[in-house]
Amino acid sequence: MAGLRKRGIGFESLHESLDTTTPTERPVFHVFAALAKFIHELIVQGTHEGLAAARSLGNGSAARRP
């Protein structure tokens, strides 16, 4: 978003009524982005932990996919 803003490009979400071209809406967008990144990292961490747990069982089922 910073790169777009430097070029004078804003983001407006019609669904969420969010417009990053206004000073009051920019922080809201950044909070949403930070939360989305946090949730993504939790999912990745949980996936890695689940795969490691499955591998520790020694049956190799986590490595095989149909």
N, CA and C atoms as an extended XYZ file, in Angstrom:
198
Properties=species:S:1:pos:R:3:atomname:S:1:resname:S:1:resid:I:1 pbc="F F F"
N         0.819       -1.190        0.000 N   MET     1
C         0.000        0.000        0.000 CA  MET     1
C         0.861        1.251        0.000 C   MET     1
N         2.001        1.199        0.665 N   ALA     2
C         2.851        2.389        0.724 CA  ALA     2
C         3.334        2.780       -0.672 C   ALA     2
N         3.687        1.779       -1.457 N   GLY     3
C         4.130        2.053       -2.820 CA  GLY     3
C         3.033        2.671       -3.672 C   GLY     3
N         1.824        2.173       -3.506 N   LEU     4
C         0.698        2.745       -4.240 CA  LEU     4
C         0.431        4.180       -3.799 C   LEU     4
N         0.505        4.398       -2.491 N   ARG     5
C         0.243        5.747       -1.963 CA  ARG     5
C         1.264        6.750       -2.473 C   ARG     5
N         2.534        6.339       -2.567 N   LYS     6
C         3.579        7.227       -3.091 CA  LYS     6
C         3.290        7.643       -4.532 C   LYS     6
N         2.617        6.771       -5.262 N   ARG     7
C         2.275        7.083       -6.650 CA  ARG     7
C         0.917        7.758       -6.775 C   ARG     7
N         0.310        8.085       -5.641 N   GLY     8
C        -0.969        8.782       -5.655 CA  GLY     8
C        -2.174        7.889       -5.888 C   GLY     8
N        -1.992        6.591       -5.622 N   ILE     9
C        -3.068        5.626       -5.833 CA  ILE     9
C        -3.658        5.244       -4.488 C   ILE     9
N        -4.965        5.335       -4.361 N   GLY    10
C        -5.652        4.954       -3.137 CA  GLY    10
C        -6.410        3.663       -3.329 C   GLY    10
N        -6.903        3.107       -2.231 N   PHE    11
C        -7.687        1.878       -2.254 CA  PHE    11
C        -9.024        2.159       -1.603 C   PHE    11
N       -10.081        1.767       -2.280 N   GLU    12
C       -11.419        1.928       -1.723 CA  GLU    12
C       -12.154        0.605       -1.848 C   GLU    12
N       -12.555        0.069       -0.709 N   SER    13
C       -13.325       -1.169       -0.696 CA  SER    13
C       -14.798       -0.813       -0.600 C   SER    13
N       -15.532       -1.186       -1.586 N   LEU    14
C       -16.955       -0.884       -1.597 CA  LEU    14
C       -17.720       -1.752       -0.611 C   LEU    14
N       -17.252       -2.960       -0.402 N   HIS    15
C       -17.930       -3.898        0.488 CA  HIS    15
C       -17.787       -3.489        1.951 C   HIS    15
N       -16.575       -3.088        2.358 N   GLU    16
C       -16.315       -2.729        3.751 CA  GLU    16
C       -16.417       -1.235        4.007 C   GLU    16
N       -16.719       -0.442        3.014 N   SER    17
C       -16.764        1.018        3.152 CA  SER    17
C       -15.456        1.555        3.720 C   SER    17
N       -14.360        1.146        3.132 N   LEU    18
C       -13.030        1.540        3.567 CA  LEU    18
C       -12.364        2.291        2.428 C   LEU    18
N       -11.815        3.451        2.739 N   ASP    19
C       -11.191        4.298        1.726 CA  ASP    19
C        -9.858        4.787        2.270 C   ASP    19
N        -8.747        4.307        1.710 N   THR    20
C        -7.430        4.672        2.226 CA  THR    20
C        -6.969        6.035        1.752 C   THR    20
N        -7.781        6.740        0.998 N   THR    21
C        -7.390        8.079        0.562 CA  THR    21
C        -7.685        9.128        1.631 C   THR    21
N        -8.364        8.751        2.714 N   THR    22
C        -8.657        9.696        3.795 CA  THR    22
C        -7.757        9.409        4.983 C   THR    22
N        -7.318       10.426        5.684 N   PRO    23
C        -6.422       10.220        6.828 CA  PRO    23
C        -7.046        9.372        7.941 C   PRO    23
N        -8.348        9.428        8.100 N   THR    24
C        -8.977        8.664        9.184 CA  THR    24
C        -9.114        7.191        8.856 C   THR    24
N        -9.156        6.843        7.603 N   GLU    25
C        -9.345        5.441        7.209 CA  GLU    25
C        -8.034        4.678        7.045 C   GLU    25
N        -6.931        5.378        6.799 N   ARG    26
C        -5.648        4.685        6.616 CA  ARG    26
C        -5.264        3.832        7.812 C   ARG    26
N        -5.341        4.331        9.045 N   PRO    27
C        -4.969        3.480       10.188 CA  PRO    27
C        -5.863        2.247       10.322 C   PRO    27
N        -7.129        2.393       10.002 N   VAL    28
C        -8.048        1.250       10.069 CA  VAL    28
C        -7.584        0.168        9.104 C   VAL    28
N        -7.207        0.571        7.903 N   PHE    29
C        -6.721       -0.384        6.911 CA  PHE    29
C        -5.475       -1.108        7.427 C   PHE    29
N        -4.563       -0.371        8.041 N   HIS    30
C        -3.329       -0.975        8.544 CA  HIS    30
C        -3.602       -1.943        9.692 C   HIS    30
N        -4.570       -1.642       10.518 N   VAL    31
C        -4.948       -2.564       11.593 CA  VAL    31
C        -5.502       -3.858       10.992 C   VAL    31
N        -6.381       -3.732        9.998 N   PHE    32
C        -6.930       -4.919        9.338 CA  PHE    32
C        -5.820       -5.739        8.688 C   PHE    32
N        -4.884       -5.063        8.043 N   ALA    33
C        -3.779       -5.772        7.384 CA  ALA    33
C        -2.912       -6.490        8.409 C   ALA    33
N        -2.641       -5.834        9.542 N   ALA    34
C        -1.824       -6.460       10.585 CA  ALA    34
C        -2.522       -7.686       11.163 C   ALA    34
N        -3.825       -7.581       11.389 N   LEU    35
C        -4.575       -8.728       11.910 CA  LEU    35
C        -4.589       -9.878       10.906 C   LEU    35
N        -4.748       -9.563        9.633 N   ALA    36
C        -4.746      -10.606        8.605 CA  ALA    36
C        -3.393      -11.308        8.560 C   ALA    36
N        -2.313      -10.549        8.669 N   LYS    37
C        -0.979      -11.153        8.660 CA  LYS    37
C        -0.784      -12.036        9.886 C   LYS    37
N        -1.237      -11.571       11.043 N   PHE    38
C        -1.132      -12.342       12.276 CA  PHE    38
C        -1.880      -13.667       12.154 C   PHE    38
N        -3.094      -13.624       11.658 N   ILE    39
C        -3.898      -14.844       11.490 CA  ILE    39
C        -3.221      -15.792       10.510 C   ILE    39
N        -2.681      -15.250        9.413 N   HIS    40
C        -1.969      -16.080        8.438 CA  HIS    40
C        -0.785      -16.789        9.090 C   HIS    40
N        -0.019      -16.047        9.891 N   GLU    41
C         1.140      -16.642       10.560 CA  GLU    41
C         0.725      -17.722       11.558 C   GLU    41
N        -0.396      -17.522       12.244 N   LEU    42
C        -0.895      -18.556       13.156 CA  LEU    42
C        -1.280      -19.820       12.389 C   LEU    42
N        -1.907      -19.656       11.238 N   ILE    43
C        -2.309      -20.811       10.433 CA  ILE    43
C        -1.073      -21.559        9.942 C   ILE    43
N        -0.078      -20.816        9.457 N   VAL    44
C         1.158      -21.450        8.984 CA  VAL    44
C         1.841      -22.204       10.120 C   VAL    44
N         1.939      -21.562       11.282 N   GLN    45
C         2.571      -22.209       12.437 CA  GLN    45
C         1.811      -23.475       12.829 C   GLN    45
N         0.494      -23.401       12.879 N   GLY    46
C        -0.306      -24.570       13.234 CA  GLY    46
C        -0.155      -25.698       12.225 C   GLY    46
N        -0.070      -25.336       10.955 N   THR    47
C         0.132      -26.347        9.914 CA  THR    47
C         1.472      -27.038       10.078 C   THR    47
N         2.522      -26.248       10.325 N   HIS    48
C         3.852      -26.846       10.519 CA  HIS    48
C         3.882      -27.738       11.752 C   HIS    48
N         3.239      -27.295       12.823 N   GLU    49
C         3.211      -28.116       14.039 CA  GLU    49
C         2.419      -29.402       13.804 C   GLU    49
N         1.334      -29.314       13.079 N   GLY    50
C         0.538      -30.504       12.777 CA  GLY    50
C         1.295      -31.491       11.918 C   GLY    50
N         2.017      -30.977       10.910 N   LEU    51
C         2.817      -31.858       10.057 CA  LEU    51
C         3.938      -32.512       10.856 C   LEU    51
N         4.574      -31.733       11.726 N   ALA    52
C         5.647      -32.297       12.546 CA  ALA    52
C         5.107      -33.378       13.476 C   ALA    52
N         3.949      -33.156       14.045 N   ALA    53
C         3.351      -34.152       14.936 CA  ALA    53
C         3.007      -35.420       14.156 C   ALA    53
N         2.474      -35.260       12.960 N   ALA    54
C         2.127      -36.429       12.152 CA  ALA    54
C         3.385      -37.194       11.750 C   ALA    54
N         4.447      -36.448       11.416 N   ARG    55
C         5.700      -37.117       11.040 CA  ARG    55
C         6.315      -37.853       12.224 C   ARG    55
N         6.131      -37.306       13.417 N   SER    56
C         6.722      -37.946       14.597 CA  SER    56
C         6.070      -39.286       14.895 C   SER    56
N         4.883      -39.507       14.358 N   LEU    57
C         4.224      -40.803       14.537 CA  LEU    57
C         4.933      -41.892       13.748 C   LEU    57
N         5.698      -41.484       12.745 N   GLY    58
C         6.521      -42.429       12.009 CA  GLY    58
C         5.828      -43.200       10.917 C   GLY    58
N         4.568      -42.940       10.639 N   ASN    59
C         3.903      -43.709        9.591 CA  ASN    59
C         3.996      -43.038        8.232 C   ASN    59
N         4.517      -41.816        8.172 N   GLY    60
C         4.699      -41.141        6.903 CA  GLY    60
C         3.436      -40.665        6.247 C   GLY    60
N         2.307      -40.740        6.920 N   SER    61
C         1.044      -40.355        6.285 CA  SER    61
C         0.986      -38.860        5.983 C   SER    61
N         1.742      -38.053        6.732 N   ALA    62
C         1.725      -36.610        6.488 CA  ALA    62
C         2.447      -36.263        5.201 C   ALA    62
N         3.362      -37.103        4.772 N   ALA    63
C         4.137      -36.817        3.571 CA  ALA    63
C         3.425      -37.282        2.303 C   ALA    63
N         2.452      -38.155        2.437 N   ARG    64
C         1.744      -38.692        1.265 CA  ARG    64
C         0.402      -38.012        1.093 C   ARG    64
N         0.107      -37.706       -0.139 N   ARG    65
C        -1.200      -37.150       -0.460 CA  ARG    65
C        -1.751      -37.925       -1.647 C   ARG    65
N        -3.029      -38.188       -1.643 N   PRO    66
C        -3.610      -38.935       -2.774 CA  PRO    66
C        -3.595      -38.135       -4.054 C   PRO    66
